[in-house]
Coordinates of C-alpha atoms and ligand atoms in Angstrom, one line a residue:
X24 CA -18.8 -3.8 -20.4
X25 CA -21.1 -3.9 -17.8
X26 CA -21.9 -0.8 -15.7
X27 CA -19.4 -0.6 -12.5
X28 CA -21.6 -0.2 -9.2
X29 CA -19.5 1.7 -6.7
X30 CA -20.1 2.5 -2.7
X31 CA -21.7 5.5 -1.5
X32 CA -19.1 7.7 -0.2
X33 CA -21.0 9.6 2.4
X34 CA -21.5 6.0 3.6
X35 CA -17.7 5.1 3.6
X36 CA -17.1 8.8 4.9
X37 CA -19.1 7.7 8.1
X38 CA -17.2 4.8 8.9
X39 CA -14.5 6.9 10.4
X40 CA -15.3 6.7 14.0
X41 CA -14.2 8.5 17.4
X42 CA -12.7 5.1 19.0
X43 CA -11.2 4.3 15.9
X44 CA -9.2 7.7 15.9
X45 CA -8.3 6.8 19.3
X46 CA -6.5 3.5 18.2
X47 CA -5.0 5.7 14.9
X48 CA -3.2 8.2 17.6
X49 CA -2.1 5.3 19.9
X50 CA -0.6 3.6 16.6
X51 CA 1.5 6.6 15.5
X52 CA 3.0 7.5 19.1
X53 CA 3.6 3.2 19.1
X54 CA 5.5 3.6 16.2
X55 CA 7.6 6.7 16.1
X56 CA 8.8 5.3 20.1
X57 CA 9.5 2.0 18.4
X58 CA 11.1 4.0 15.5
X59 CA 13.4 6.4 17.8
X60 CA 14.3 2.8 19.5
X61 CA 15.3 0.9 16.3
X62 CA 17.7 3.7 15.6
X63 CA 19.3 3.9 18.8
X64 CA 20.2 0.2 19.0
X65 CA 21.5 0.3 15.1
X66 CA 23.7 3.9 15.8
X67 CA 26.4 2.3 17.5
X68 CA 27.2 0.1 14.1
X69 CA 27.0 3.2 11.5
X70 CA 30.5 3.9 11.1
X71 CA 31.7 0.0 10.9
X72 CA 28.7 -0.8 8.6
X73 CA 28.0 1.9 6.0
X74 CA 27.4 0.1 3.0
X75 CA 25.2 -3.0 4.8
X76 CA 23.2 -0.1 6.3
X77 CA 22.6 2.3 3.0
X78 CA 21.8 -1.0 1.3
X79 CA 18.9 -2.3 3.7
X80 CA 17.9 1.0 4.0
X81 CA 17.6 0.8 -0.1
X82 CA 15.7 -2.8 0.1
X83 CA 13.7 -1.3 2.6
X84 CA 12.2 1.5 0.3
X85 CA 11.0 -1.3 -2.3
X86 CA 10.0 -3.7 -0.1
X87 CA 7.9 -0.9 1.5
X88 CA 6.6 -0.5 -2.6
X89 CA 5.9 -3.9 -3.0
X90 CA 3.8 -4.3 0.8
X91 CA 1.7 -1.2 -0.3
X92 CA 0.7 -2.7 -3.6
X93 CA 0.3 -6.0 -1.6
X94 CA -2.2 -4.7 0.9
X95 CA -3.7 -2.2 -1.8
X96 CA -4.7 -5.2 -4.2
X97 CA -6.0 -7.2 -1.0
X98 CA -8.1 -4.2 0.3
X99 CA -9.1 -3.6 -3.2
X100 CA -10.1 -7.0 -4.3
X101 CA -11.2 -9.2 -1.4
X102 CA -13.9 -8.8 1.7
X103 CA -16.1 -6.2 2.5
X104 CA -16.0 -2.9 4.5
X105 CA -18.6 -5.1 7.4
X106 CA -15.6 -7.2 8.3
X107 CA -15.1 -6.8 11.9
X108 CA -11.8 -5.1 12.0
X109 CA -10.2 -5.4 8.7
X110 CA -14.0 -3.8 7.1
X111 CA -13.2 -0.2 8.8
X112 CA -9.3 -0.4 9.1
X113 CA -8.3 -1.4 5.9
X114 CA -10.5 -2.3 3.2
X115 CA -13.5 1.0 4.1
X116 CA -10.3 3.7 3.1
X117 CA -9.6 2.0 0.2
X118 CA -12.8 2.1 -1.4
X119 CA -13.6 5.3 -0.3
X120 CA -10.6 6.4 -2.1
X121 CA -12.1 4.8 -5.5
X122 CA -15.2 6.6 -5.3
X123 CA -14.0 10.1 -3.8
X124 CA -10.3 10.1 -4.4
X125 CA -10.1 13.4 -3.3
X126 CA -11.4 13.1 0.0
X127 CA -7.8 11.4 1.1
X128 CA -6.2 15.5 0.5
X129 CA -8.8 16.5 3.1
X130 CA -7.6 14.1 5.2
X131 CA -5.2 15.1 8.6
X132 CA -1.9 13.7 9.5
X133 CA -3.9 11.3 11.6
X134 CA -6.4 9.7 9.1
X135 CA -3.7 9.6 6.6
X136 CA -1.3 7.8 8.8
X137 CA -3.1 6.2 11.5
X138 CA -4.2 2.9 10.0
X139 CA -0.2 2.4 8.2
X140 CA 1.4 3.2 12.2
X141 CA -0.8 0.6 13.1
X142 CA 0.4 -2.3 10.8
X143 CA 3.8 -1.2 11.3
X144 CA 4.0 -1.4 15.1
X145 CA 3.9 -4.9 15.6
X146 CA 6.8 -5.7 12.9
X147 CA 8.8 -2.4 14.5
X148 CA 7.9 -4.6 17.9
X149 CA 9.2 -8.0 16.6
X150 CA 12.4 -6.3 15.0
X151 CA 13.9 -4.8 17.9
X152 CA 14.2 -8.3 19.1
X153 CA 16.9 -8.8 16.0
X154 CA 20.1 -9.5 18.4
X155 CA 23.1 -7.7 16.6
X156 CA 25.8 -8.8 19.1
X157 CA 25.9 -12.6 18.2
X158 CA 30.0 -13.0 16.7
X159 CA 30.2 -13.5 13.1
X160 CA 26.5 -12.8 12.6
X161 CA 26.3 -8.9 13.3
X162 CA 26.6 -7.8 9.6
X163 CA 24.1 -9.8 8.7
X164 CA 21.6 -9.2 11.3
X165 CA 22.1 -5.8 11.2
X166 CA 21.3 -5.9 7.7
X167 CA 18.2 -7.4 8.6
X168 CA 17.2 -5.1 11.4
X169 CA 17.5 -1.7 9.2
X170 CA 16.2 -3.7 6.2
X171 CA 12.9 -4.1 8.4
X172 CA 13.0 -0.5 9.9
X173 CA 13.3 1.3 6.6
X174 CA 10.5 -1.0 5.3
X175 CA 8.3 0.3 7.8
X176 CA 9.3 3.6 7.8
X177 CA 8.4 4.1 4.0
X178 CA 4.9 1.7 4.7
X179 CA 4.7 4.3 7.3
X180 CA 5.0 7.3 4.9
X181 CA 3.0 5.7 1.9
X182 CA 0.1 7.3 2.9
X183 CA 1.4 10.4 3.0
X184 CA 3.0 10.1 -0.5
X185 CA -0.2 8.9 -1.9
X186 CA -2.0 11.9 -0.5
X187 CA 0.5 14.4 -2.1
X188 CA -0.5 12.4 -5.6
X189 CA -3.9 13.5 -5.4
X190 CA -3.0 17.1 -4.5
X191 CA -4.2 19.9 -6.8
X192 CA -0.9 21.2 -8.4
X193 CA -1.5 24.7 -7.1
X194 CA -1.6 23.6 -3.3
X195 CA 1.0 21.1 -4.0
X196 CA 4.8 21.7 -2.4
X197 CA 7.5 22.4 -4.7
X198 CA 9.4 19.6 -2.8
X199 CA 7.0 17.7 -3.6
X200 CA 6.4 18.6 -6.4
X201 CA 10.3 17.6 -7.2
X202 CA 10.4 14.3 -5.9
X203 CA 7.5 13.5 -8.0
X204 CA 9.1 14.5 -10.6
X205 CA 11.8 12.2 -9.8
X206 CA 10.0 9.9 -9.3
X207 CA 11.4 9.4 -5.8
X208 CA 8.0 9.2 -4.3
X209 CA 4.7 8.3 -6.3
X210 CA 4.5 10.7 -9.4
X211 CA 0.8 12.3 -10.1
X212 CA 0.6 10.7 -13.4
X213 CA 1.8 7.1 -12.5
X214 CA -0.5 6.7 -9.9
X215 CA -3.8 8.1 -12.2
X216 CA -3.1 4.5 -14.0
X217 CA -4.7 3.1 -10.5
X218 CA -7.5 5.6 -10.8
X219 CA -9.0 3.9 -14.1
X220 CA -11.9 2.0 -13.8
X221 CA -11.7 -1.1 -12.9
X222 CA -9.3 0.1 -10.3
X223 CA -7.2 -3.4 -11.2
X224 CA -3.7 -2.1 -12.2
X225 CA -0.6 0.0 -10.7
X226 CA -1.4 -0.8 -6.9
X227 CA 1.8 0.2 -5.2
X228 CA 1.7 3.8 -3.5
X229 CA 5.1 4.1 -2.2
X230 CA 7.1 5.2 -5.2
X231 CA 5.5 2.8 -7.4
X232 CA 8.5 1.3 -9.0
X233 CA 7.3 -2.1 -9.1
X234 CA 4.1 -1.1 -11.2
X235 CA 5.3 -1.8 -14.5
X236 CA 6.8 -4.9 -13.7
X237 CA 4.3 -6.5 -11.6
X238 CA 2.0 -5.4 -14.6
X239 CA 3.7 -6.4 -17.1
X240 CA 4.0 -10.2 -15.4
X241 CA 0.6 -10.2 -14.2
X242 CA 1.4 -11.0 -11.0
X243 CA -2.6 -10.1 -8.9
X244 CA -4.3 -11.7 -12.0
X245 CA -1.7 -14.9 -11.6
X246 CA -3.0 -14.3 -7.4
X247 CA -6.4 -13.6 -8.6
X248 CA -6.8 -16.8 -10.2
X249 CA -5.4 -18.5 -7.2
X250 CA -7.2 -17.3 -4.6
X251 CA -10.6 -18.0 -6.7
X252 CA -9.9 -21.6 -7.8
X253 CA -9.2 -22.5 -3.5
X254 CA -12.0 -20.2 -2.0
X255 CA -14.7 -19.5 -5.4
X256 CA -14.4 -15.7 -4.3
X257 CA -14.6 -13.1 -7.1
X258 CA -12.1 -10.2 -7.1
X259 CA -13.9 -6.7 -7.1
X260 CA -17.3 -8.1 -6.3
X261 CA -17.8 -6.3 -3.2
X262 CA -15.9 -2.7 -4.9
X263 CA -17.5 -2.4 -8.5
X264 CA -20.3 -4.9 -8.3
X265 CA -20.7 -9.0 -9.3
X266 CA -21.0 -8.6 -13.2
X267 CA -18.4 -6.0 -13.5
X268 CA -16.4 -8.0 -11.4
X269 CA -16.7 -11.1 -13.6
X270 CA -16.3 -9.3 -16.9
X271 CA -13.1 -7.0 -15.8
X272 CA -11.4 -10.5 -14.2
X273 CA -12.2 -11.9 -17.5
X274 CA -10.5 -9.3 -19.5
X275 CA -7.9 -8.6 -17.1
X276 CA -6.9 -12.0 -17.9
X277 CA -6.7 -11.7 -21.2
X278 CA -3.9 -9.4 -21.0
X279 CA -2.0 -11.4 -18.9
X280 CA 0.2 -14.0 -19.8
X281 CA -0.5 -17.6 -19.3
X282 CA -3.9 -16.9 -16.7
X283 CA -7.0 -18.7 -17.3
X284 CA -10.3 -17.9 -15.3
X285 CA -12.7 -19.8 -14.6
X286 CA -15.9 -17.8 -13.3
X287 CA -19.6 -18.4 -12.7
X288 CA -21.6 -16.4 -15.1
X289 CA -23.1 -13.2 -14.2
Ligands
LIG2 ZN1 -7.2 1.2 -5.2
LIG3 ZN1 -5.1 7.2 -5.1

């Protein structure tokens, strides 16, 4: 196997600037108002629509799951932290993460939850706009509308999940520490399966229920191969370093049913 080249984390560390910050507090005032807002125009349905609500407030939780593994295999995989925007917003914490996955427990509420706020307050935005009044339709829109809302209310939170997995088990809550063991919210254990090198397995954060069977299909290596045959990019490349990258896609397809890669040699 060849030897996997990570980041330096001072490096990635440093990439956390003073205007950035500034956008990270705007997010999370955005998108508790649009939050508070959301629930307002649903509470007036609650005692008609119980069951639609508790439902979408179910699908919600694992589409939230299933978006965190999304954008945690896209940050992981693709680009580099120089992008202009998505470098330092998205794809810098994530590989920081890999090489200091500690530093995320030193993080405050802001650094933890600045950069989810701020993917979630343009959907929040958009989903307000859900009309619920139109006759015949309201059932299903409002399942639509809370469907969206508890989405982004558990993308919002799936930062802050994923920073109680890394806790030491001294310092960590004993409600936490329950719902872990629940398995209610991402369990310590499950989420070390992400923390193996090559970092290309278990990606979701929320409460990681869809790990096992996005795994077991081989759904990113299926997207790996996709995204590699139309652009030539190689997943990992910029994270672990070209020859690891080549040699773990290789294997990682070998585990995986039905993918075939074809790479350039390293
Ligand atoms: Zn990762
Ligand atoms: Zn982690």
């Amino acid at each position: 196997m060849a030897q996997i080249k990570q980041q330096d984390a001072k490096a990635l560390a440093a990439g956390y600037s003073k205007s950035f910050r500034a956008v990270e507090v705007l997010s999370i005032v955005a998108f508790w108002s649009l939050s508070v807002a959301i629930a307002v125009k649903v509470s007036p349905y609650a005692s008609t629509y119980p069951f639609a609500i508790c439902a979408a407030l179910m699908v919600g939780f694992v589409m939230a799951d299933f978006v965190s593994g999304f954008v945690h295999w896209l940050a992981d995989t693709w680009g580099s932290t120089d992008m202009p925007v998505i470098g330092k917003a998205l794809i810098r914490p994530f590989r920081e993460h890999h090489v200091d996955e500690k530093a995320i427990t030193r993080h405050d509420y802001i650094e933890t939850n600045g950069a989810n706020c701020m993917i979630a307050v343009p959907v929040a935005a958009m989903a307000l706009f859900i009309p619920l009044d139109i006759e015949g339709w309201t059932g299903v829109a409002l399942f639509c509308l809370v469907s969206i809302g508890s989405m982004i209310f558990w993308v919002m939170m799936t930062n802050q999940f994923h920073k109680w997995s890394h806790l030491d088990p001294e310092t960590a809550p004993t409600v936490v520490k329950t719902l872990q063991r629940w398995h209610l919210i991402l369990p310590v254990d499950h989420h070390h399966m992400h923390h193996t090198a090559p970092f290309d397995t278990y990606y979701c954060i929320t409460n990681g229920w869809l790990n096992w069977p996005l795994a077991k299909i081989g759904f990113y290596r299926h997207l790996e191969r996709l995204v590699t045959w139309a652009t030539g990019a190689i997943p990992r490349k910029d994270d672990i370093g070209l020859e690891a990258a080549i040699q773990t896609t290789v294997a990682g397809a070998e585990k995986s049913p039905n993918v075939q890669v074809d790479l350039p040699r390293a």
